[in-house]
Amino acid sequence: MRFFTPDALICIDIWDKVNNPEKHIYPSLQDDIHCFGGWIHHALQHIRDKGTRVYHYDTTGATDNFRLPYEDKRDVFINELNGFHKYDTVVLCGFHLQRCLQSVENSLKGLDYYNRPNYIYLCINLSLNYPGDMFEMKDNYCFWNNVGFTKI
């Protein structure tokens, strides 16, 4: 098994509060997001220390609803997906795996050849599936542990 360190990690929709019209259908959504956000921030400490550039992106365009237990000056907050062509490998994580993460993946892949990263991965254990969504395995999923990322 070979581990890799991505050049960039984009944390997508790591919210503090749920602003979702369906939250009454999934009453545990706020708790799920709060608990899982804590896990992601724990992992980010290790990922930053390996030299990966960490970005925070909200698909709604807001930048004031991120769950940040502390502020790290190395992180970059973005409201558009520009400039990622300078990275060879980009990993996506956050909320929700087969919704917003897949949408961001498609946006990055939709850029012309010279403006997109060579390798884009979605990290399974740093992403939360939306309640009720069925999991479908794809060929660009990866897994993280404190040694690094590995392609599944």
Short mmCIF file of N, CA and C in Angstrom, two decimals:
data_model
loop_
_atom_site.label_atom_id
_atom_site.label_comp_id
_atom_site.label_asym_id
_atom_site.label_seq_id
_atom_site.Cartn_x
_atom_site.Cartn_y
_atom_site.Cartn_z
N MET A 1 0.85 -1.17 0.00
CA MET A 1 0.00 0.00 0.00
C MET A 1 0.90 1.24 0.00
N ARG A 2 0.61 2.17 -0.86
CA ARG A 2 1.41 3.38 -1.00
C ARG A 2 0.61 4.58 -0.51
N PHE A 3 1.21 5.37 0.36
CA PHE A 3 0.57 6.57 0.85
C PHE A 3 1.01 7.77 0.03
N PHE A 4 0.15 8.77 -0.04
CA PHE A 4 0.51 10.01 -0.72
C PHE A 4 0.09 11.20 0.12
N THR A 5 0.76 12.32 -0.11
CA THR A 5 0.41 13.59 0.52
C THR A 5 -0.06 14.52 -0.58
N PRO A 6 -1.32 14.94 -0.53
CA PRO A 6 -1.82 15.83 -1.59
C PRO A 6 -1.21 17.22 -1.47
N ASP A 7 -1.20 17.93 -2.57
CA ASP A 7 -0.73 19.31 -2.57
C ASP A 7 -1.75 20.22 -1.88
N ALA A 8 -3.04 19.93 -2.08
CA ALA A 8 -4.11 20.76 -1.52
C ALA A 8 -5.27 19.88 -1.06
N LEU A 9 -5.94 20.35 -0.02
CA LEU A 9 -7.14 19.70 0.50
C LEU A 9 -8.21 20.79 0.57
N ILE A 10 -9.36 20.52 -0.04
CA ILE A 10 -10.47 21.48 0.01
C ILE A 10 -11.54 20.91 0.94
N CYS A 11 -11.78 21.60 2.05
CA CYS A 11 -12.82 21.23 3.01
C CYS A 11 -14.10 21.95 2.57
N ILE A 12 -15.10 21.17 2.23
CA ILE A 12 -16.32 21.72 1.64
C ILE A 12 -17.47 21.70 2.64
N ASP A 13 -18.08 22.86 2.82
CA ASP A 13 -19.29 23.00 3.65
C ASP A 13 -19.13 22.44 5.07
N ILE A 14 -18.02 22.72 5.72
CA ILE A 14 -17.84 22.31 7.12
C ILE A 14 -18.56 23.36 7.98
N TRP A 15 -19.87 23.21 8.06
CA TRP A 15 -20.70 24.21 8.71
C TRP A 15 -20.69 24.07 10.23
N ASP A 16 -21.02 25.17 10.86
CA ASP A 16 -21.25 25.17 12.29
C ASP A 16 -22.73 24.96 12.58
N LYS A 17 -23.58 25.62 11.81
CA LYS A 17 -25.03 25.50 11.96
C LYS A 17 -25.64 25.04 10.64
N VAL A 18 -26.63 24.19 10.74
CA VAL A 18 -27.31 23.68 9.54
C VAL A 18 -28.36 24.67 9.09
N ASN A 19 -28.23 25.15 7.88
CA ASN A 19 -29.26 25.98 7.25
C ASN A 19 -29.84 25.17 6.10
N ASN A 20 -30.70 24.24 6.44
CA ASN A 20 -31.19 23.29 5.46
C ASN A 20 -32.69 23.13 5.64
N PRO A 21 -33.45 23.31 4.57
CA PRO A 21 -34.91 23.17 4.70
C PRO A 21 -35.34 21.74 5.04
N GLU A 22 -34.45 20.76 4.88
CA GLU A 22 -34.80 19.37 5.19
C GLU A 22 -34.40 18.97 6.61
N LYS A 23 -33.91 19.91 7.42
CA LYS A 23 -33.43 19.51 8.75
C LYS A 23 -34.55 18.96 9.64
N HIS A 24 -35.80 19.30 9.33
CA HIS A 24 -36.89 18.71 10.11
C HIS A 24 -37.10 17.24 9.74
N ILE A 25 -36.69 16.83 8.53
CA ILE A 25 -36.80 15.44 8.11
C ILE A 25 -35.69 14.60 8.76
N TYR A 26 -34.51 15.21 8.92
CA TYR A 26 -33.36 14.54 9.52
C TYR A 26 -32.96 15.31 10.78
N PRO A 27 -33.67 15.12 11.89
CA PRO A 27 -33.43 15.92 13.09
C PRO A 27 -32.02 15.76 13.68
N SER A 28 -31.32 14.69 13.36
CA SER A 28 -29.97 14.51 13.90
C SER A 28 -28.90 15.14 13.02
N LEU A 29 -29.29 15.78 11.92
CA LEU A 29 -28.33 16.35 10.98
C LEU A 29 -27.39 17.35 11.65
N GLN A 30 -27.91 18.22 12.51
CA GLN A 30 -27.05 19.19 13.20
C GLN A 30 -26.02 18.48 14.08
N ASP A 31 -26.45 17.48 14.83
CA ASP A 31 -25.53 16.73 15.69
C ASP A 31 -24.49 15.97 14.86
N ASP A 32 -24.94 15.37 13.76
CA ASP A 32 -24.01 14.63 12.88
C ASP A 32 -22.92 15.56 12.37
N ILE A 33 -23.34 16.72 11.90
CA ILE A 33 -22.39 17.68 11.33
C ILE A 33 -21.45 18.21 12.40
N HIS A 34 -21.98 18.49 13.58
CA HIS A 34 -21.13 19.00 14.65
C HIS A 34 -20.07 17.96 15.06
N CYS A 35 -20.47 16.72 15.27
CA CYS A 35 -19.53 15.67 15.67
C CYS A 35 -18.52 15.37 14.57
N PHE A 36 -18.98 15.25 13.36
CA PHE A 36 -18.08 14.90 12.27
C PHE A 36 -17.14 16.06 11.96
N GLY A 37 -17.60 17.29 12.12
CA GLY A 37 -16.73 18.45 11.93
C GLY A 37 -15.57 18.43 12.91
N GLY A 38 -15.82 17.99 14.14
CA GLY A 38 -14.74 17.86 15.12
C GLY A 38 -13.69 16.86 14.67
N TRP A 39 -14.13 15.74 14.09
CA TRP A 39 -13.20 14.72 13.57
C TRP A 39 -12.36 15.29 12.44
N ILE A 40 -12.99 16.02 11.53
CA ILE A 40 -12.25 16.58 10.40
C ILE A 40 -11.19 17.57 10.91
N HIS A 41 -11.54 18.41 11.87
CA HIS A 41 -10.56 19.37 12.39
C HIS A 41 -9.41 18.68 13.11
N HIS A 42 -9.69 17.57 13.77
CA HIS A 42 -8.62 16.78 14.38
C HIS A 42 -7.67 16.27 13.29
N ALA A 43 -8.23 15.75 12.23
CA ALA A 43 -7.42 15.23 11.12
C ALA A 43 -6.63 16.35 10.44
N LEU A 44 -7.22 17.53 10.33
CA LEU A 44 -6.55 18.65 9.65
C LEU A 44 -5.24 19.03 10.33
N GLN A 45 -5.15 18.86 11.64
CA GLN A 45 -3.90 19.16 12.33
C GLN A 45 -2.76 18.31 11.76
N HIS A 46 -3.02 17.03 11.55
CA HIS A 46 -2.00 16.13 10.99
C HIS A 46 -1.72 16.47 9.52
N ILE A 47 -2.77 16.75 8.78
CA ILE A 47 -2.64 17.00 7.34
C ILE A 47 -1.84 18.27 7.08
N ARG A 48 -2.11 19.32 7.82
CA ARG A 48 -1.35 20.58 7.68
C ARG A 48 0.13 20.35 7.97
N ASP A 49 0.41 19.58 9.01
CA ASP A 49 1.80 19.36 9.42
C ASP A 49 2.61 18.58 8.38
N LYS A 50 1.92 17.89 7.48
CA LYS A 50 2.61 17.17 6.39
C LYS A 50 2.86 18.08 5.19
N GLY A 51 2.39 19.33 5.26
CA GLY A 51 2.66 20.29 4.19
C GLY A 51 1.54 20.49 3.19
N THR A 52 0.39 19.89 3.42
CA THR A 52 -0.75 20.07 2.51
C THR A 52 -1.38 21.44 2.76
N ARG A 53 -1.68 22.15 1.69
CA ARG A 53 -2.36 23.45 1.78
C ARG A 53 -3.85 23.19 1.98
N VAL A 54 -4.45 23.76 3.03
CA VAL A 54 -5.85 23.51 3.37
C VAL A 54 -6.69 24.72 2.98
N TYR A 55 -7.75 24.44 2.23
CA TYR A 55 -8.71 25.46 1.82
C TYR A 55 -10.07 25.13 2.43
N HIS A 56 -10.84 26.15 2.75
CA HIS A 56 -12.21 25.99 3.23
C HIS A 56 -13.13 26.66 2.20
N TYR A 57 -14.12 25.89 1.74
CA TYR A 57 -15.01 26.38 0.68
C TYR A 57 -16.45 26.07 1.04
N ASP A 58 -17.30 27.07 0.93
CA ASP A 58 -18.73 26.89 1.17
C ASP A 58 -19.45 27.02 -0.17
N THR A 59 -20.15 25.99 -0.57
CA THR A 59 -20.82 25.98 -1.87
C THR A 59 -21.92 27.02 -1.97
N THR A 60 -22.37 27.55 -0.82
CA THR A 60 -23.42 28.58 -0.86
C THR A 60 -22.82 29.96 -1.05
N GLY A 61 -21.49 30.08 -0.95
CA GLY A 61 -20.83 31.37 -1.10
C GLY A 61 -20.60 32.08 0.22
N ALA A 62 -21.18 31.56 1.30
CA ALA A 62 -20.99 32.17 2.62
C ALA A 62 -19.65 31.75 3.19
N THR A 63 -19.05 32.62 3.98
CA THR A 63 -17.79 32.25 4.64
C THR A 63 -17.85 32.52 6.14
N ASP A 64 -19.05 32.71 6.67
CA ASP A 64 -19.17 33.03 8.09
C ASP A 64 -19.84 31.92 8.90
N ASN A 65 -20.01 30.74 8.31
CA ASN A 65 -20.69 29.66 9.01
C ASN A 65 -19.80 28.41 9.12
N PHE A 66 -18.49 28.58 9.06
CA PHE A 66 -17.60 27.42 9.17
C PHE A 66 -17.43 27.03 10.62
N ARG A 67 -17.31 25.74 10.87
CA ARG A 67 -17.03 25.25 12.21
C ARG A 67 -15.52 25.26 12.40
N LEU A 68 -15.04 26.23 13.15
CA LEU A 68 -13.61 26.38 13.38
C LEU A 68 -13.32 26.39 14.88
N PRO A 69 -12.86 25.26 15.43
CA PRO A 69 -12.58 25.24 16.85
C PRO A 69 -11.40 26.14 17.22
N TYR A 70 -10.56 26.43 16.26
CA TYR A 70 -9.46 27.36 16.42
C TYR A 70 -9.11 27.89 15.04
N GLU A 71 -8.37 28.96 14.99
CA GLU A 71 -8.02 29.54 13.69
C GLU A 71 -6.57 29.19 13.37
N ASP A 72 -6.34 28.69 12.19
CA ASP A 72 -4.99 28.38 11.74
C ASP A 72 -4.65 29.32 10.60
N LYS A 73 -3.61 30.09 10.76
CA LYS A 73 -3.25 31.12 9.78
C LYS A 73 -2.82 30.51 8.44
N ARG A 74 -2.52 29.21 8.42
CA ARG A 74 -2.11 28.58 7.17
C ARG A 74 -3.30 28.28 6.25
N ASP A 75 -4.50 28.23 6.81
CA ASP A 75 -5.69 27.89 6.02
C ASP A 75 -6.13 29.08 5.16
N VAL A 76 -6.76 28.76 4.02
CA VAL A 76 -7.24 29.78 3.10
C VAL A 76 -8.74 29.59 2.93
N PHE A 77 -9.50 30.68 3.05
CA PHE A 77 -10.95 30.63 2.87
C PHE A 77 -11.27 31.17 1.48
N ILE A 78 -12.01 30.39 0.71
CA ILE A 78 -12.29 30.75 -0.67
C ILE A 78 -13.79 30.75 -0.92
N ASN A 79 -14.22 31.54 -1.91
CA ASN A 79 -15.63 31.50 -2.31
C ASN A 79 -15.78 31.21 -3.80
N GLU A 80 -14.67 30.85 -4.44
CA GLU A 80 -14.73 30.35 -5.82
C GLU A 80 -13.56 29.40 -6.05
N LEU A 81 -13.72 28.53 -7.04
CA LEU A 81 -12.74 27.48 -7.29
C LEU A 81 -11.78 27.88 -8.40
N ASN A 82 -10.86 28.77 -8.09
CA ASN A 82 -9.87 29.21 -9.07
C ASN A 82 -8.47 28.89 -8.56
N GLY A 83 -7.56 28.64 -9.47
CA GLY A 83 -6.16 28.49 -9.12
C GLY A 83 -5.71 27.10 -8.72
N PHE A 84 -6.58 26.13 -8.78
CA PHE A 84 -6.18 24.79 -8.35
C PHE A 84 -5.37 24.03 -9.40
N HIS A 85 -5.24 24.59 -10.60
CA HIS A 85 -4.43 23.96 -11.63
C HIS A 85 -2.95 23.93 -11.24
N LYS A 86 -2.54 24.77 -10.29
CA LYS A 86 -1.14 24.78 -9.86
C LYS A 86 -0.80 23.57 -9.00
N TYR A 87 -1.82 22.82 -8.58
CA TYR A 87 -1.60 21.63 -7.76
C TYR A 87 -1.75 20.37 -8.61
N ASP A 88 -0.86 19.43 -8.37
CA ASP A 88 -0.93 18.16 -9.09
C ASP A 88 -2.03 17.27 -8.51
N THR A 89 -2.12 17.23 -7.16
CA THR A 89 -3.08 16.36 -6.48
C THR A 89 -3.91 17.17 -5.50
N VAL A 90 -5.24 17.06 -5.63
CA VAL A 90 -6.18 17.76 -4.75
C VAL A 90 -7.13 16.72 -4.16
N VAL A 91 -7.35 16.80 -2.84
CA VAL A 91 -8.30 15.93 -2.15
C VAL A 91 -9.45 16.79 -1.66
N LEU A 92 -10.68 16.28 -1.82
CA LEU A 92 -11.89 16.95 -1.35
C LEU A 92 -12.44 16.21 -0.14
N CYS A 93 -12.94 16.96 0.85
CA CYS A 93 -13.57 16.34 2.00
C CYS A 93 -14.67 17.27 2.51
N GLY A 94 -15.51 16.76 3.40
CA GLY A 94 -16.53 17.61 4.02
C GLY A 94 -17.93 17.05 3.89
N PHE A 95 -18.89 17.99 3.71
CA PHE A 95 -20.31 17.65 3.65
C PHE A 95 -20.86 18.01 2.27
N HIS A 96 -21.52 17.25 1.62
CA HIS A 96 -21.81 15.84 1.77
C HIS A 96 -21.23 15.09 0.57
N LEU A 97 -20.80 13.87 0.81
CA LEU A 97 -19.97 13.12 -0.13
C LEU A 97 -20.51 13.10 -1.56
N GLN A 98 -21.72 12.62 -1.74
CA GLN A 98 -22.24 12.45 -3.11
C GLN A 98 -23.16 13.60 -3.53
N ARG A 99 -23.00 14.72 -2.87
CA ARG A 99 -23.75 15.92 -3.23
C ARG A 99 -22.77 17.05 -3.52
N CYS A 100 -22.47 17.88 -2.53
CA CYS A 100 -21.61 19.04 -2.77
C CYS A 100 -20.18 18.66 -3.14
N LEU A 101 -19.63 17.59 -2.53
CA LEU A 101 -18.27 17.18 -2.90
C LEU A 101 -18.22 16.76 -4.36
N GLN A 102 -19.20 16.00 -4.78
CA GLN A 102 -19.24 15.55 -6.18
C GLN A 102 -19.44 16.75 -7.11
N SER A 103 -20.22 17.72 -6.70
CA SER A 103 -20.44 18.92 -7.50
C SER A 103 -19.13 19.70 -7.67
N VAL A 104 -18.37 19.85 -6.58
CA VAL A 104 -17.08 20.54 -6.66
C VAL A 104 -16.11 19.74 -7.52
N GLU A 105 -16.12 18.43 -7.36
CA GLU A 105 -15.27 17.57 -8.22
C GLU A 105 -15.60 17.80 -9.69
N ASN A 106 -16.87 17.81 -10.03
CA ASN A 106 -17.28 18.02 -11.42
C ASN A 106 -16.88 19.41 -11.91
N SER A 107 -16.97 20.41 -11.05
CA SER A 107 -16.55 21.76 -11.43
C SER A 107 -15.05 21.80 -11.73
N LEU A 108 -14.26 21.16 -10.87
CA LEU A 108 -12.81 21.14 -11.11
C LEU A 108 -12.47 20.37 -12.38
N LYS A 109 -13.14 19.23 -12.60
CA LYS A 109 -12.89 18.43 -13.80
C LYS A 109 -13.40 19.13 -15.06
N GLY A 110 -14.37 20.02 -14.89
CA GLY A 110 -14.95 20.71 -16.04
C GLY A 110 -14.07 21.84 -16.56
N LEU A 111 -13.06 22.22 -15.76
CA LEU A 111 -12.14 23.26 -16.23
C LEU A 111 -11.33 22.72 -17.39
N ASP A 112 -10.86 23.60 -18.26
CA ASP A 112 -10.08 23.12 -19.39
C ASP A 112 -8.79 22.47 -18.89
N TYR A 113 -8.18 21.68 -19.73
CA TYR A 113 -7.05 20.82 -19.36
C TYR A 113 -5.94 21.58 -18.63
N TYR A 114 -5.65 22.78 -19.03
CA TYR A 114 -4.54 23.53 -18.43
C TYR A 114 -4.92 24.24 -17.14
N ASN A 115 -6.19 24.19 -16.76
CA ASN A 115 -6.65 24.89 -15.56
C ASN A 115 -7.22 23.97 -14.49
N ARG A 116 -6.92 22.68 -14.57
CA ARG A 116 -7.44 21.77 -13.55
C ARG A 116 -6.31 20.90 -13.01
N PRO A 117 -6.48 20.40 -11.78
CA PRO A 117 -5.47 19.50 -11.21
C PRO A 117 -5.43 18.18 -11.97
N ASN A 118 -4.28 17.49 -11.93
CA ASN A 118 -4.16 16.19 -12.60
C ASN A 118 -4.95 15.10 -11.89
N TYR A 119 -4.92 15.12 -10.56
CA TYR A 119 -5.58 14.08 -9.78
C TYR A 119 -6.49 14.72 -8.75
N ILE A 120 -7.76 14.30 -8.74
CA ILE A 120 -8.75 14.80 -7.78
C ILE A 120 -9.33 13.58 -7.07
N TYR A 121 -9.21 13.56 -5.76
CA TYR A 121 -9.73 12.46 -4.96
C TYR A 121 -10.78 12.96 -3.99
N LEU A 122 -11.72 12.09 -3.64
CA LEU A 122 -12.70 12.36 -2.59
C LEU A 122 -12.35 11.44 -1.43
N CYS A 123 -12.15 12.02 -0.25
CA CYS A 123 -11.74 11.23 0.91
C CYS A 123 -12.97 10.72 1.66
N ILE A 124 -13.10 9.40 1.72
CA ILE A 124 -14.28 8.78 2.31
C ILE A 124 -14.37 9.05 3.81
N ASN A 125 -13.30 8.84 4.56
CA ASN A 125 -13.44 8.96 6.02
C ASN A 125 -13.28 10.39 6.53
N LEU A 126 -13.14 11.36 5.62
CA LEU A 126 -13.19 12.77 5.99
C LEU A 126 -14.40 13.45 5.35
N SER A 127 -15.37 12.64 4.95
CA SER A 127 -16.60 13.16 4.32
C SER A 127 -17.81 12.48 4.94
N LEU A 128 -18.88 13.21 5.00
CA LEU A 128 -20.12 12.68 5.57
C LEU A 128 -21.12 12.49 4.45
N ASN A 129 -21.73 11.31 4.41
CA ASN A 129 -22.79 11.05 3.45
C ASN A 129 -24.07 11.73 3.95
N TYR A 130 -24.87 12.25 3.03
CA TYR A 130 -26.12 12.87 3.42
C TYR A 130 -27.09 11.78 3.89
N PRO A 131 -27.88 12.04 4.95
CA PRO A 131 -28.82 11.02 5.43
C PRO A 131 -29.73 10.53 4.30
N GLY A 132 -29.84 9.25 4.17
CA GLY A 132 -30.71 8.66 3.16
C GLY A 132 -30.05 8.41 1.82
N ASP A 133 -28.86 8.98 1.59
CA ASP A 133 -28.16 8.73 0.32
C ASP A 133 -27.52 7.35 0.33
N MET A 134 -27.57 6.68 -0.80
CA MET A 134 -26.91 5.39 -0.97
C MET A 134 -25.46 5.63 -1.37
N PHE A 135 -24.55 4.85 -0.80
CA PHE A 135 -23.13 4.99 -1.12
C PHE A 135 -22.82 4.24 -2.40
N GLU A 136 -22.12 4.90 -3.31
CA GLU A 136 -21.68 4.27 -4.55
C GLU A 136 -20.17 4.44 -4.66
N MET A 137 -19.46 3.34 -4.80
CA MET A 137 -18.00 3.38 -4.89
C MET A 137 -17.57 3.94 -6.24
N LYS A 138 -16.57 4.81 -6.22
CA LYS A 138 -16.01 5.38 -7.45
C LYS A 138 -14.51 5.11 -7.48
N ASP A 139 -13.91 5.30 -8.62
CA ASP A 139 -12.49 4.96 -8.77
C ASP A 139 -11.54 6.03 -8.24
N ASN A 140 -12.05 7.16 -7.78
CA ASN A 140 -11.15 8.21 -7.28
C ASN A 140 -11.36 8.49 -5.79
N TYR A 141 -11.78 7.48 -5.05
CA TYR A 141 -11.92 7.64 -3.60
C TYR A 141 -10.60 7.30 -2.92
N CYS A 142 -10.37 7.97 -1.80
CA CYS A 142 -9.19 7.68 -1.01
C CYS A 142 -9.58 7.62 0.46
N PHE A 143 -8.64 7.22 1.27
CA PHE A 143 -8.84 7.05 2.70
C PHE A 143 -7.68 7.73 3.40
N TRP A 144 -7.93 8.37 4.55
CA TRP A 144 -6.86 9.05 5.29
C TRP A 144 -6.60 8.37 6.62
N ASN A 145 -5.33 8.31 7.02
CA ASN A 145 -4.95 8.04 8.40
C ASN A 145 -3.75 8.92 8.70
N ASN A 146 -3.23 8.87 9.92
CA ASN A 146 -2.19 9.82 10.31
C ASN A 146 -0.86 9.62 9.59
N VAL A 147 -0.75 8.61 8.76
CA VAL A 147 0.45 8.41 7.94
C VAL A 147 0.30 9.15 6.60
N GLY A 148 -0.93 9.23 6.10
CA GLY A 148 -1.18 9.90 4.83
C GLY A 148 -2.46 9.41 4.19
N PHE A 149 -2.60 9.68 2.93
CA PHE A 149 -3.77 9.27 2.15
C PHE A 149 -3.39 8.04 1.32
N THR A 150 -4.35 7.20 1.05
CA THR A 150 -4.13 6.08 0.16
C THR A 150 -5.33 5.93 -0.76
N LYS A 151 -5.06 5.66 -2.02
CA LYS A 151 -6.13 5.46 -2.99
C LYS A 151 -6.78 4.10 -2.71
N ILE A 152 -8.09 4.07 -2.81
CA ILE A 152 -8.81 2.81 -2.57
C ILE A 152 -8.97 2.08 -3.89
#
